[in-house]
């Protein structure tokens, strides 16, 4: 059964999360270099068909674009062009990094693990995906 993939995009690293085959549970998947992202997603789609892709859209607290917003808009265009059969959604990612740190602390991860940016990116992607699964957008998928 097709899965849903979530992307927490950063200029250097990209956190990825994926659902189970029933699209009920979000789990961390991988952290990849941003330049390898599109190739990774295409290869993943070949192995595990994707029902949809969700990309975290960076915004400020005042709902204005950030320095990373234009890169994410470019990524959305590229994904829609490279994977025309897969719906690509965007979701507000404000607070996901802060929530990721809180979730890791609550989960008992040590300080060293919480400082690992790759882990934070994967957990952030998982939070983006979980938010998507609980949102009205999920009905469109």
mmCIF file of N, CA and C in Angstrom:
data_model
loop_
_atom_site.group_PDB
_atom_site.id
_atom_site.type_symbol
_atom_site.label_atom_id
_atom_site.label_comp_id
_atom_site.label_asym_id
_atom_site.label_seq_id
_atom_site.Cartn_x
_atom_site.Cartn_y
_atom_site.Cartn_z
ATOM 1 N N UNK A 1 0.840 -1.179 0.000
ATOM 2 C CA UNK A 1 0.000 0.000 0.000
ATOM 3 C C UNK A 1 0.888 1.247 0.000
ATOM 4 N N UNK A 2 0.482 2.269 -0.716
ATOM 5 C CA UNK A 2 1.296 3.493 -0.787
ATOM 6 C C UNK A 2 1.401 4.208 0.563
ATOM 7 N N UNK A 3 2.528 4.842 0.765
ATOM 8 C CA UNK A 3 2.809 5.569 2.003
ATOM 9 C C UNK A 3 2.823 7.072 1.732
ATOM 10 N N UNK A 4 2.855 7.848 2.802
ATOM 11 C CA UNK A 4 3.005 9.299 2.702
ATOM 12 C C UNK A 4 4.384 9.646 3.258
ATOM 13 N N UNK A 5 5.113 10.479 2.526
ATOM 14 C CA UNK A 5 6.456 10.897 2.910
ATOM 15 C C UNK A 5 6.425 12.367 3.306
ATOM 16 N N UNK A 6 7.089 12.703 4.403
ATOM 17 C CA UNK A 6 7.182 14.109 4.839
ATOM 18 C C UNK A 6 8.626 14.572 4.768
ATOM 19 N N UNK A 7 8.785 15.850 4.437
ATOM 20 C CA UNK A 7 10.104 16.445 4.261
ATOM 21 C C UNK A 7 10.225 17.697 5.124
ATOM 22 N N UNK A 8 11.274 17.718 5.961
ATOM 23 C CA UNK A 8 11.651 18.920 6.706
ATOM 24 C C UNK A 8 12.925 19.420 6.040
ATOM 25 N N UNK A 9 12.781 20.414 5.149
ATOM 26 C CA UNK A 9 13.879 20.855 4.300
ATOM 27 C C UNK A 9 14.791 21.847 5.004
ATOM 28 N N UNK A 10 16.081 21.624 4.825
ATOM 29 C CA UNK A 10 17.097 22.559 5.285
ATOM 30 C C UNK A 10 18.130 22.719 4.183
ATOM 31 N N UNK A 11 18.877 23.801 4.204
ATOM 32 C CA UNK A 11 19.855 24.040 3.140
ATOM 33 C C UNK A 11 20.955 22.985 3.088
ATOM 34 N N UNK A 12 21.272 22.377 4.229
ATOM 35 C CA UNK A 12 22.297 21.335 4.258
ATOM 36 C C UNK A 12 21.696 19.943 4.399
ATOM 37 N N UNK A 13 20.820 19.777 5.385
ATOM 38 C CA UNK A 13 20.226 18.471 5.678
ATOM 39 C C UNK A 13 18.721 18.523 5.513
ATOM 40 N N UNK A 14 18.164 17.359 5.193
ATOM 41 C CA UNK A 14 16.722 17.224 5.042
ATOM 42 C C UNK A 14 16.272 16.039 5.885
ATOM 43 N N UNK A 15 15.350 16.301 6.790
ATOM 44 C CA UNK A 15 14.778 15.225 7.589
ATOM 45 C C UNK A 15 13.585 14.628 6.856
ATOM 46 N N UNK A 16 13.487 13.308 6.896
ATOM 47 C CA UNK A 16 12.402 12.606 6.224
ATOM 48 C C UNK A 16 11.664 11.718 7.214
ATOM 49 N N UNK A 17 10.365 11.611 7.015
ATOM 50 C CA UNK A 17 9.526 10.711 7.805
ATOM 51 C C UNK A 17 8.540 10.057 6.859
ATOM 52 N N UNK A 18 8.028 8.909 7.266
ATOM 53 C CA UNK A 18 7.122 8.163 6.399
ATOM 54 C C UNK A 18 6.041 7.503 7.252
ATOM 55 N N UNK A 19 4.907 7.248 6.635
ATOM 56 C CA UNK A 19 3.830 6.553 7.336
ATOM 57 C C UNK A 19 4.004 5.046 7.186
ATOM 58 N N UNK A 20 3.237 4.334 7.973
ATOM 59 C CA UNK A 20 3.111 2.890 7.794
ATOM 60 C C UNK A 20 2.247 2.667 6.545
ATOM 61 N N UNK A 21 2.139 1.431 6.051
ATOM 62 C CA UNK A 21 1.345 1.196 4.834
ATOM 63 C C UNK A 21 -0.127 1.619 4.932
ATOM 64 N N UNK A 22 -0.684 1.661 6.138
ATOM 65 C CA UNK A 22 -2.082 2.078 6.305
ATOM 66 C C UNK A 22 -2.228 3.589 6.465
ATOM 67 N N UNK A 23 -1.104 4.306 6.444
ATOM 68 C CA UNK A 23 -1.077 5.776 6.576
ATOM 69 C C UNK A 23 -1.719 6.251 7.878
ATOM 70 N N UNK A 24 -1.373 5.555 8.961
ATOM 71 C CA UNK A 24 -1.913 5.929 10.259
ATOM 72 C C UNK A 24 -0.849 6.438 11.216
ATOM 73 N N UNK A 25 0.390 5.938 11.074
ATOM 74 C CA UNK A 25 1.446 6.245 12.030
ATOM 75 C C UNK A 25 2.633 6.871 11.299
ATOM 76 N N UNK A 26 3.130 7.975 11.821
ATOM 77 C CA UNK A 26 4.304 8.647 11.259
ATOM 78 C C UNK A 26 5.550 8.193 12.006
ATOM 79 N N UNK A 27 6.601 7.867 11.240
ATOM 80 C CA UNK A 27 7.864 7.422 11.833
ATOM 81 C C UNK A 27 9.030 8.113 11.138
ATOM 82 N N UNK A 28 10.100 8.416 11.902
ATOM 83 C CA UNK A 28 11.298 8.985 11.266
ATOM 84 C C UNK A 28 11.871 8.002 10.255
ATOM 85 N N UNK A 29 12.419 8.521 9.166
ATOM 86 C CA UNK A 29 12.973 7.652 8.130
ATOM 87 C C UNK A 29 14.474 7.840 7.981
ATOM 88 N N UNK A 30 14.905 9.037 7.618
ATOM 89 C CA UNK A 30 16.285 9.242 7.207
ATOM 90 C C UNK A 30 16.599 10.731 7.247
ATOM 91 N N UNK A 31 17.879 11.038 7.248
ATOM 92 C CA UNK A 31 18.341 12.405 7.014
ATOM 93 C C UNK A 31 19.268 12.333 5.821
ATOM 94 N N UNK A 32 19.007 13.158 4.803
ATOM 95 C CA UNK A 32 19.836 13.154 3.599
ATOM 96 C C UNK A 32 20.345 14.568 3.338
ATOM 97 N N UNK A 33 21.389 14.666 2.537
ATOM 98 C CA UNK A 33 21.907 15.973 2.139
ATOM 99 C C UNK A 33 20.896 16.599 1.176
ATOM 100 N N UNK A 34 20.703 17.890 1.261
ATOM 101 C CA UNK A 34 19.684 18.561 0.443
ATOM 102 C C UNK A 34 19.907 18.363 -1.058
ATOM 103 N N UNK A 35 21.154 18.282 -1.507
ATOM 104 C CA UNK A 35 21.409 18.100 -2.947
ATOM 105 C C UNK A 35 21.015 16.703 -3.423
ATOM 106 N N UNK A 36 20.897 15.733 -2.502
ATOM 107 C CA UNK A 36 20.536 14.361 -2.859
ATOM 108 C C UNK A 36 19.047 14.076 -2.686
ATOM 109 N N UNK A 37 18.286 15.067 -2.246
ATOM 110 C CA UNK A 37 16.898 14.829 -1.857
ATOM 111 C C UNK A 37 16.020 14.310 -2.983
ATOM 112 N N UNK A 38 15.989 14.981 -4.113
ATOM 113 C CA UNK A 38 15.066 14.597 -5.188
ATOM 114 C C UNK A 38 15.386 13.188 -5.683
ATOM 115 N N UNK A 39 16.666 12.873 -5.863
ATOM 116 C CA UNK A 39 17.055 11.533 -6.290
ATOM 117 C C UNK A 39 16.632 10.498 -5.252
ATOM 118 N N UNK A 40 16.797 10.827 -3.964
ATOM 119 C CA UNK A 40 16.396 9.909 -2.894
ATOM 120 C C UNK A 40 14.884 9.658 -2.941
ATOM 121 N N UNK A 41 14.108 10.731 -3.071
ATOM 122 C CA UNK A 41 12.637 10.585 -3.085
ATOM 123 C C UNK A 41 12.196 9.763 -4.293
ATOM 124 N N UNK A 42 12.797 10.007 -5.455
ATOM 125 C CA UNK A 42 12.433 9.237 -6.647
ATOM 126 C C UNK A 42 12.774 7.752 -6.470
ATOM 127 N N UNK A 43 13.941 7.468 -5.923
ATOM 128 C CA UNK A 43 14.337 6.075 -5.691
ATOM 129 C C UNK A 43 13.430 5.424 -4.646
ATOM 130 N N UNK A 44 13.087 6.164 -3.604
ATOM 131 C CA UNK A 44 12.194 5.628 -2.581
ATOM 132 C C UNK A 44 10.832 5.305 -3.197
ATOM 133 N N UNK A 45 10.338 6.191 -4.040
ATOM 134 C CA UNK A 45 9.040 5.992 -4.701
ATOM 135 C C UNK A 45 9.067 4.740 -5.585
ATOM 136 N N UNK A 46 10.211 4.426 -6.159
ATOM 137 C CA UNK A 46 10.333 3.203 -6.966
ATOM 138 C C UNK A 46 10.221 1.961 -6.080
ATOM 139 N N UNK A 47 10.820 2.014 -4.886
ATOM 140 C CA UNK A 47 10.794 0.869 -3.962
ATOM 141 C C UNK A 47 9.469 0.765 -3.227
ATOM 142 N N UNK A 48 9.003 1.898 -2.729
ATOM 143 C CA UNK A 48 7.785 1.978 -1.919
ATOM 144 C C UNK A 48 6.900 3.064 -2.528
ATOM 145 N N UNK A 49 5.865 2.702 -3.249
ATOM 146 C CA UNK A 49 5.034 3.733 -3.887
ATOM 147 C C UNK A 49 4.513 4.750 -2.870
ATOM 148 N N UNK A 50 4.518 6.011 -3.297
ATOM 149 C CA UNK A 50 4.062 7.098 -2.442
ATOM 150 C C UNK A 50 2.647 7.517 -2.800
ATOM 151 N N UNK A 51 1.839 7.667 -1.784
ATOM 152 C CA UNK A 51 0.474 8.175 -1.939
ATOM 153 C C UNK A 51 0.480 9.689 -2.017
ATOM 154 N N UNK A 52 1.429 10.313 -1.291
ATOM 155 C CA UNK A 52 1.558 11.769 -1.277
ATOM 156 C C UNK A 52 2.891 12.137 -0.643
ATOM 157 N N UNK A 53 3.298 13.387 -0.873
ATOM 158 C CA UNK A 53 4.475 13.958 -0.231
ATOM 159 C C UNK A 53 4.030 15.238 0.467
ATOM 160 N N UNK A 54 4.505 15.429 1.697
ATOM 161 C CA UNK A 54 4.179 16.622 2.476
ATOM 162 C C UNK A 54 5.493 17.348 2.774
ATOM 163 N N UNK A 55 5.539 18.620 2.448
ATOM 164 C CA UNK A 55 6.748 19.414 2.659
ATOM 165 C C UNK A 55 6.445 20.508 3.676
ATOM 166 N N UNK A 56 7.279 20.612 4.689
ATOM 167 C CA UNK A 56 7.124 21.672 5.682
ATOM 168 C C UNK A 56 7.488 23.017 5.073
ATOM 169 N N UNK A 57 6.589 23.989 5.198
ATOM 170 C CA UNK A 57 6.804 25.329 4.653
ATOM 171 C C UNK A 57 7.257 26.253 5.780
ATOM 172 N N UNK A 58 8.500 26.743 5.698
ATOM 173 C CA UNK A 58 8.995 27.629 6.760
ATOM 174 C C UNK A 58 8.366 29.018 6.680
ATOM 175 N N UNK A 59 7.872 29.489 7.794
ATOM 176 C CA UNK A 59 7.281 30.823 7.922
ATOM 177 C C UNK A 59 7.709 31.404 9.260
ATOM 178 N N UNK A 60 7.698 32.716 9.364
ATOM 179 C CA UNK A 60 7.998 33.362 10.637
ATOM 180 C C UNK A 60 6.752 33.334 11.518
ATOM 181 N N UNK A 61 6.906 33.797 12.745
ATOM 182 C CA UNK A 61 5.751 33.864 13.642
ATOM 183 C C UNK A 61 4.672 34.791 13.106
ATOM 184 N N UNK A 62 5.074 35.764 12.280
ATOM 185 C CA UNK A 62 4.113 36.695 11.679
ATOM 186 C C UNK A 62 3.600 36.183 10.335
ATOM 187 N N UNK A 63 3.851 34.909 10.046
ATOM 188 C CA UNK A 63 3.411 34.243 8.818
ATOM 189 C C UNK A 63 4.033 34.862 7.565
ATOM 190 N N UNK A 64 5.267 35.321 7.695
ATOM 191 C CA UNK A 64 5.994 35.872 6.562
ATOM 192 C C UNK A 64 7.047 34.868 6.118
ATOM 193 N N UNK A 65 7.517 34.973 4.864
ATOM 194 C CA UNK A 65 8.547 34.040 4.387
ATOM 195 C C UNK A 65 9.842 34.186 5.178
ATOM 196 N N UNK A 66 10.580 33.077 5.282
ATOM 197 C CA UNK A 66 11.903 33.099 5.918
ATOM 198 C C UNK A 66 12.964 33.027 4.825
ATOM 199 N N UNK A 67 14.222 32.968 5.223
ATOM 200 C CA UNK A 67 15.312 32.832 4.251
ATOM 201 C C UNK A 67 15.194 31.521 3.468
ATOM 202 N N UNK A 68 14.621 30.491 4.086
ATOM 203 C CA UNK A 68 14.535 29.175 3.453
ATOM 204 C C UNK A 68 13.273 28.987 2.608
ATOM 205 N N UNK A 69 12.329 29.900 2.701
ATOM 206 C CA UNK A 69 11.049 29.724 2.012
ATOM 207 C C UNK A 69 11.217 29.585 0.498
ATOM 208 N N UNK A 70 12.054 30.418 -0.112
ATOM 209 C CA UNK A 70 12.202 30.340 -1.573
ATOM 210 C C UNK A 70 12.799 29.000 -2.001
ATOM 211 N N UNK A 71 13.714 28.448 -1.215
ATOM 212 C CA UNK A 71 14.281 27.131 -1.544
ATOM 213 C C UNK A 71 13.210 26.053 -1.471
ATOM 214 N N UNK A 72 12.319 26.147 -0.494
ATOM 215 C CA UNK A 72 11.248 25.160 -0.357
ATOM 216 C C UNK A 72 10.244 25.293 -1.500
ATOM 217 N N UNK A 73 9.945 26.512 -1.915
ATOM 218 C CA UNK A 73 9.052 26.720 -3.065
ATOM 219 C C UNK A 73 9.668 26.080 -4.314
ATOM 220 N N UNK A 74 10.965 26.244 -4.494
ATOM 221 C CA UNK A 74 11.656 25.605 -5.612
ATOM 222 C C UNK A 74 11.591 24.088 -5.516
ATOM 223 N N UNK A 75 11.747 23.563 -4.309
ATOM 224 C CA UNK A 75 11.641 22.118 -4.098
ATOM 225 C C UNK A 75 10.245 21.618 -4.458
ATOM 226 N N UNK A 76 9.216 22.360 -4.047
ATOM 227 C CA UNK A 76 7.842 21.963 -4.380
ATOM 228 C C UNK A 76 7.662 21.865 -5.897
ATOM 229 N N UNK A 77 8.171 22.864 -6.613
ATOM 230 C CA UNK A 77 8.073 22.856 -8.080
ATOM 231 C C UNK A 77 8.787 21.633 -8.664
ATOM 232 N N UNK A 78 9.979 21.369 -8.171
ATOM 233 C CA UNK A 78 10.768 20.245 -8.677
ATOM 234 C C UNK A 78 10.073 18.913 -8.405
ATOM 235 N N UNK A 79 9.568 18.729 -7.198
ATOM 236 C CA UNK A 79 8.886 17.479 -6.865
ATOM 237 C C UNK A 79 7.640 17.281 -7.719
ATOM 238 N N UNK A 80 6.890 18.347 -7.928
ATOM 239 C CA UNK A 80 5.674 18.240 -8.748
ATOM 240 C C UNK A 80 6.016 17.915 -10.202
ATOM 241 N N UNK A 81 7.150 18.416 -10.669
ATOM 242 C CA UNK A 81 7.580 18.133 -12.038
ATOM 243 C C UNK A 81 8.135 16.701 -12.155
ATOM 244 N N UNK A 82 8.941 16.287 -11.180
ATOM 245 C CA UNK A 82 9.599 14.980 -11.234
ATOM 246 C C UNK A 82 8.672 13.822 -10.875
ATOM 247 N N UNK A 83 7.661 14.083 -10.061
ATOM 248 C CA UNK A 83 6.720 13.046 -9.632
ATOM 249 C C UNK A 83 5.288 13.512 -9.893
ATOM 250 N N UNK A 84 4.913 13.668 -11.167
ATOM 251 C CA UNK A 84 3.593 14.241 -11.463
ATOM 252 C C UNK A 84 2.417 13.391 -10.970
ATOM 253 N N UNK A 85 2.653 12.107 -10.741
ATOM 254 C CA UNK A 85 1.571 11.223 -10.303
ATOM 255 C C UNK A 85 1.366 11.255 -8.788
ATOM 256 N N UNK A 86 2.254 11.933 -8.068
ATOM 257 C CA UNK A 86 2.180 11.982 -6.602
ATOM 258 C C UNK A 86 1.766 13.378 -6.156
ATOM 259 N N UNK A 87 0.650 13.503 -5.421
ATOM 260 C CA UNK A 87 0.271 14.818 -4.909
ATOM 261 C C UNK A 87 1.323 15.338 -3.923
ATOM 262 N N UNK A 88 1.688 16.603 -4.061
ATOM 263 C CA UNK A 88 2.662 17.236 -3.171
ATOM 264 C C UNK A 88 1.947 18.351 -2.413
ATOM 265 N N UNK A 89 1.944 18.242 -1.088
ATOM 266 C CA UNK A 89 1.269 19.213 -0.230
ATOM 267 C C UNK A 89 2.307 19.985 0.571
ATOM 268 N N UNK A 90 1.943 21.188 0.976
ATOM 269 C CA UNK A 90 2.802 21.948 1.890
ATOM 270 C C UNK A 90 2.048 22.141 3.192
ATOM 271 N N UNK A 91 2.806 22.187 4.287
ATOM 272 C CA UNK A 91 2.209 22.325 5.606
ATOM 273 C C UNK A 91 3.073 23.269 6.431
ATOM 274 N N UNK A 92 2.451 24.167 7.143
ATOM 275 C CA UNK A 92 3.141 25.121 8.006
ATOM 276 C C UNK A 92 4.017 24.356 8.995
ATOM 277 N N UNK A 93 5.302 24.700 9.039
ATOM 278 C CA UNK A 93 6.215 23.985 9.932
ATOM 279 C C UNK A 93 6.684 24.824 11.106
ATOM 280 N N UNK A 94 6.004 25.929 11.370
ATOM 281 C CA UNK A 94 6.407 26.742 12.526
ATOM 282 C C UNK A 94 6.382 25.895 13.787
ATOM 283 N N UNK A 95 7.352 26.055 14.611
ATOM 284 C CA UNK A 95 7.492 25.397 15.917
ATOM 285 C C UNK A 95 7.923 23.933 15.854
ATOM 286 N N UNK A 96 8.089 23.341 14.667
ATOM 287 C CA UNK A 96 8.413 21.909 14.643
ATOM 288 C C UNK A 96 9.765 21.611 15.278
ATOM 289 N N UNK A 97 10.760 22.456 15.067
ATOM 290 C CA UNK A 97 12.063 22.192 15.687
ATOM 291 C C UNK A 97 11.963 22.278 17.208
ATOM 292 N N UNK A 98 11.245 23.267 17.697
ATOM 293 C CA UNK A 98 11.065 23.401 19.149
ATOM 294 C C UNK A 98 10.269 22.210 19.693
ATOM 295 N N UNK A 99 9.235 21.798 18.981
ATOM 296 C CA UNK A 99 8.443 20.643 19.399
ATOM 297 C C UNK A 99 9.280 19.365 19.334
ATOM 298 N N UNK A 100 10.172 19.270 18.345
ATOM 299 C CA UNK A 100 11.038 18.101 18.223
ATOM 300 C C UNK A 100 11.950 17.996 19.444
ATOM 301 N N UNK A 101 12.545 19.128 19.843
ATOM 302 C CA UNK A 101 13.398 19.116 21.038
ATOM 303 C C UNK A 101 12.595 18.691 22.266
ATOM 304 N N UNK A 102 11.389 19.209 22.417
ATOM 305 C CA UNK A 102 10.543 18.860 23.562
ATOM 306 C C UNK A 102 10.180 17.371 23.533
ATOM 307 N N UNK A 103 9.859 16.841 22.355
ATOM 308 C CA UNK A 103 9.506 15.423 22.229
ATOM 309 C C UNK A 103 10.702 14.535 22.557
ATOM 310 N N UNK A 104 11.884 14.940 22.117
ATOM 311 C CA UNK A 104 13.084 14.158 22.391
ATOM 312 C C UNK A 104 13.410 14.185 23.887
ATOM 313 N N UNK A 105 13.219 15.323 24.514
ATOM 314 C CA UNK A 105 13.442 15.434 25.952
ATOM 315 C C UNK A 105 12.446 14.556 26.703
ATOM 316 N N UNK A 106 11.177 14.639 26.310
ATOM 317 C CA UNK A 106 10.142 13.836 26.953
ATOM 318 C C UNK A 106 10.372 12.343 26.723
ATOM 319 N N UNK A 107 10.969 12.008 25.586
ATOM 320 C CA UNK A 107 11.254 10.609 25.273
ATOM 321 C C UNK A 107 12.493 10.074 25.961
ATOM 322 N N UNK A 108 13.183 10.923 26.718
ATOM 323 C CA UNK A 108 14.320 10.469 27.482
ATOM 324 C C UNK A 108 15.642 10.481 26.747
ATOM 325 N N UNK A 109 15.714 11.124 25.590
ATOM 326 C CA UNK A 109 16.991 11.197 24.877
ATOM 327 C C UNK A 109 17.954 12.097 25.627
ATOM 328 N N UNK A 110 19.198 11.698 25.659
ATOM 329 C CA UNK A 110 20.219 12.465 26.350
ATOM 330 C C UNK A 110 20.543 13.755 25.619
ATOM 331 N N UNK A 111 21.312 14.600 26.294
ATOM 332 C CA UNK A 111 21.655 15.908 25.733
ATOM 333 C C UNK A 111 22.433 15.771 24.430
ATOM 334 N N UNK A 112 23.337 14.798 24.351
ATOM 335 C CA UNK A 112 24.128 14.604 23.137
ATOM 336 C C UNK A 112 23.219 14.263 21.951
ATOM 337 N N UNK A 113 22.260 13.387 22.150
ATOM 338 C CA UNK A 113 21.331 13.007 21.082
ATOM 339 C C UNK A 113 20.447 14.182 20.678
ATOM 340 N N UNK A 114 20.060 15.003 21.654
ATOM 341 C CA UNK A 114 19.206 16.152 21.349
ATOM 342 C C UNK A 114 19.947 17.226 20.570
ATOM 343 N N UNK A 115 21.287 17.255 20.692
ATOM 344 C CA UNK A 115 22.083 18.226 19.939
ATOM 345 C C UNK A 115 22.357 17.756 18.515
ATOM 346 N N UNK A 116 22.120 16.483 18.232
ATOM 347 C CA UNK A 116 22.358 15.943 16.892
ATOM 348 C C UNK A 116 21.301 16.512 15.939
ATOM 349 N N UNK A 117 21.731 17.402 15.057
ATOM 350 C CA UNK A 117 20.787 18.091 14.166
ATOM 351 C C UNK A 117 20.082 17.128 13.225
ATOM 352 N N UNK A 118 20.736 16.053 12.819
ATOM 353 C CA UNK A 118 20.099 15.067 11.943
ATOM 354 C C UNK A 118 18.906 14.416 12.648
ATOM 355 N N UNK A 119 19.074 14.128 13.937
ATOM 356 C CA UNK A 119 17.966 13.548 14.704
ATOM 357 C C UNK A 119 16.830 14.551 14.821
ATOM 358 N N UNK A 120 17.159 15.798 15.103
ATOM 359 C CA UNK A 120 16.133 16.846 15.201
ATOM 360 C C UNK A 120 15.383 16.971 13.877
ATOM 361 N N UNK A 121 16.093 16.911 12.750
ATOM 362 C CA UNK A 121 15.444 17.016 11.435
ATOM 363 C C UNK A 121 14.482 15.859 11.190
ATOM 364 N N UNK A 122 14.875 14.641 11.567
ATOM 365 C CA UNK A 122 13.989 13.481 11.384
ATOM 366 C C UNK A 122 12.751 13.595 12.269
ATOM 367 N N UNK A 123 12.955 14.014 13.508
ATOM 368 C CA UNK A 123 11.818 14.165 14.424
ATOM 369 C C UNK A 123 10.909 15.293 13.936
ATOM 370 N N UNK A 124 11.484 16.380 13.431
ATOM 371 C CA UNK A 124 10.678 17.481 12.879
ATOM 372 C C UNK A 124 9.837 16.999 11.697
ATOM 373 N N UNK A 125 10.439 16.210 10.820
ATOM 374 C CA UNK A 125 9.684 15.659 9.682
ATOM 375 C C UNK A 125 8.549 14.776 10.180
ATOM 376 N N UNK A 126 8.795 14.020 11.234
ATOM 377 C CA UNK A 126 7.756 13.155 11.796
ATOM 378 C C UNK A 126 6.609 13.997 12.348
ATOM 379 N N UNK A 127 6.942 15.109 12.999
ATOM 380 C CA UNK A 127 5.889 15.997 13.529
ATOM 381 C C UNK A 127 5.095 16.647 12.395
ATOM 382 N N UNK A 128 5.764 17.020 11.312
ATOM 383 C CA UNK A 128 5.072 17.573 10.141
ATOM 384 C C UNK A 128 4.101 16.535 9.596
ATOM 385 N N UNK A 129 4.578 15.305 9.479
ATOM 386 C CA UNK A 129 3.740 14.234 8.935
ATOM 387 C C UNK A 129 2.557 13.938 9.853
ATOM 388 N N UNK A 130 2.799 13.879 11.154
ATOM 389 C CA UNK A 130 1.705 13.626 12.089
ATOM 390 C C UNK A 130 0.662 14.741 12.025
ATOM 391 N N UNK A 131 1.116 15.980 11.897
ATOM 392 C CA UNK A 131 0.177 17.104 11.759
ATOM 393 C C UNK A 131 -0.654 16.963 10.496
ATOM 394 N N UNK A 132 -0.007 16.539 9.415
ATOM 395 C CA UNK A 132 -0.727 16.331 8.162
ATOM 396 C C UNK A 132 -1.777 15.230 8.311
ATOM 397 N N UNK A 133 -1.404 14.136 8.961
ATOM 398 C CA UNK A 133 -2.342 13.017 9.138
ATOM 399 C C UNK A 133 -3.574 13.440 9.937
ATOM 400 N N UNK A 134 -3.404 14.413 10.825
ATOM 401 C CA UNK A 134 -4.512 14.890 11.665
ATOM 402 C C UNK A 134 -5.252 16.072 11.052
ATOM 403 N N UNK A 135 -4.816 16.547 9.895
ATOM 404 C CA UNK A 135 -5.404 17.751 9.287
ATOM 405 C C UNK A 135 -6.493 17.404 8.279
ATOM 406 N N UNK A 136 -7.310 18.394 7.925
ATOM 407 C CA UNK A 136 -8.324 18.194 6.887
ATOM 408 C C UNK A 136 -7.703 17.874 5.518
ATOM 409 N N UNK A 137 -6.444 18.256 5.299
ATOM 410 C CA UNK A 137 -5.778 17.954 4.027
ATOM 411 C C UNK A 137 -5.688 16.452 3.787
ATOM 412 N N UNK A 138 -5.670 15.674 4.852
ATOM 413 C CA UNK A 138 -5.550 14.222 4.733
ATOM 414 C C UNK A 138 -6.733 13.637 3.968
ATOM 415 N N UNK A 139 -7.869 14.278 4.041
ATOM 416 C CA UNK A 139 -9.054 13.779 3.314
ATOM 417 C C UNK A 139 -8.885 13.849 1.822
ATOM 418 N N UNK A 140 -7.997 14.759 1.338
ATOM 419 C CA UNK A 140 -7.760 14.911 -0.094
ATOM 420 C C UNK A 140 -6.858 13.817 -0.649
ATOM 421 N N UNK A 141 -6.172 13.100 0.218
ATOM 422 C CA UNK A 141 -5.171 12.121 -0.229
ATOM 423 C C UNK A 141 -5.802 10.762 -0.448
#
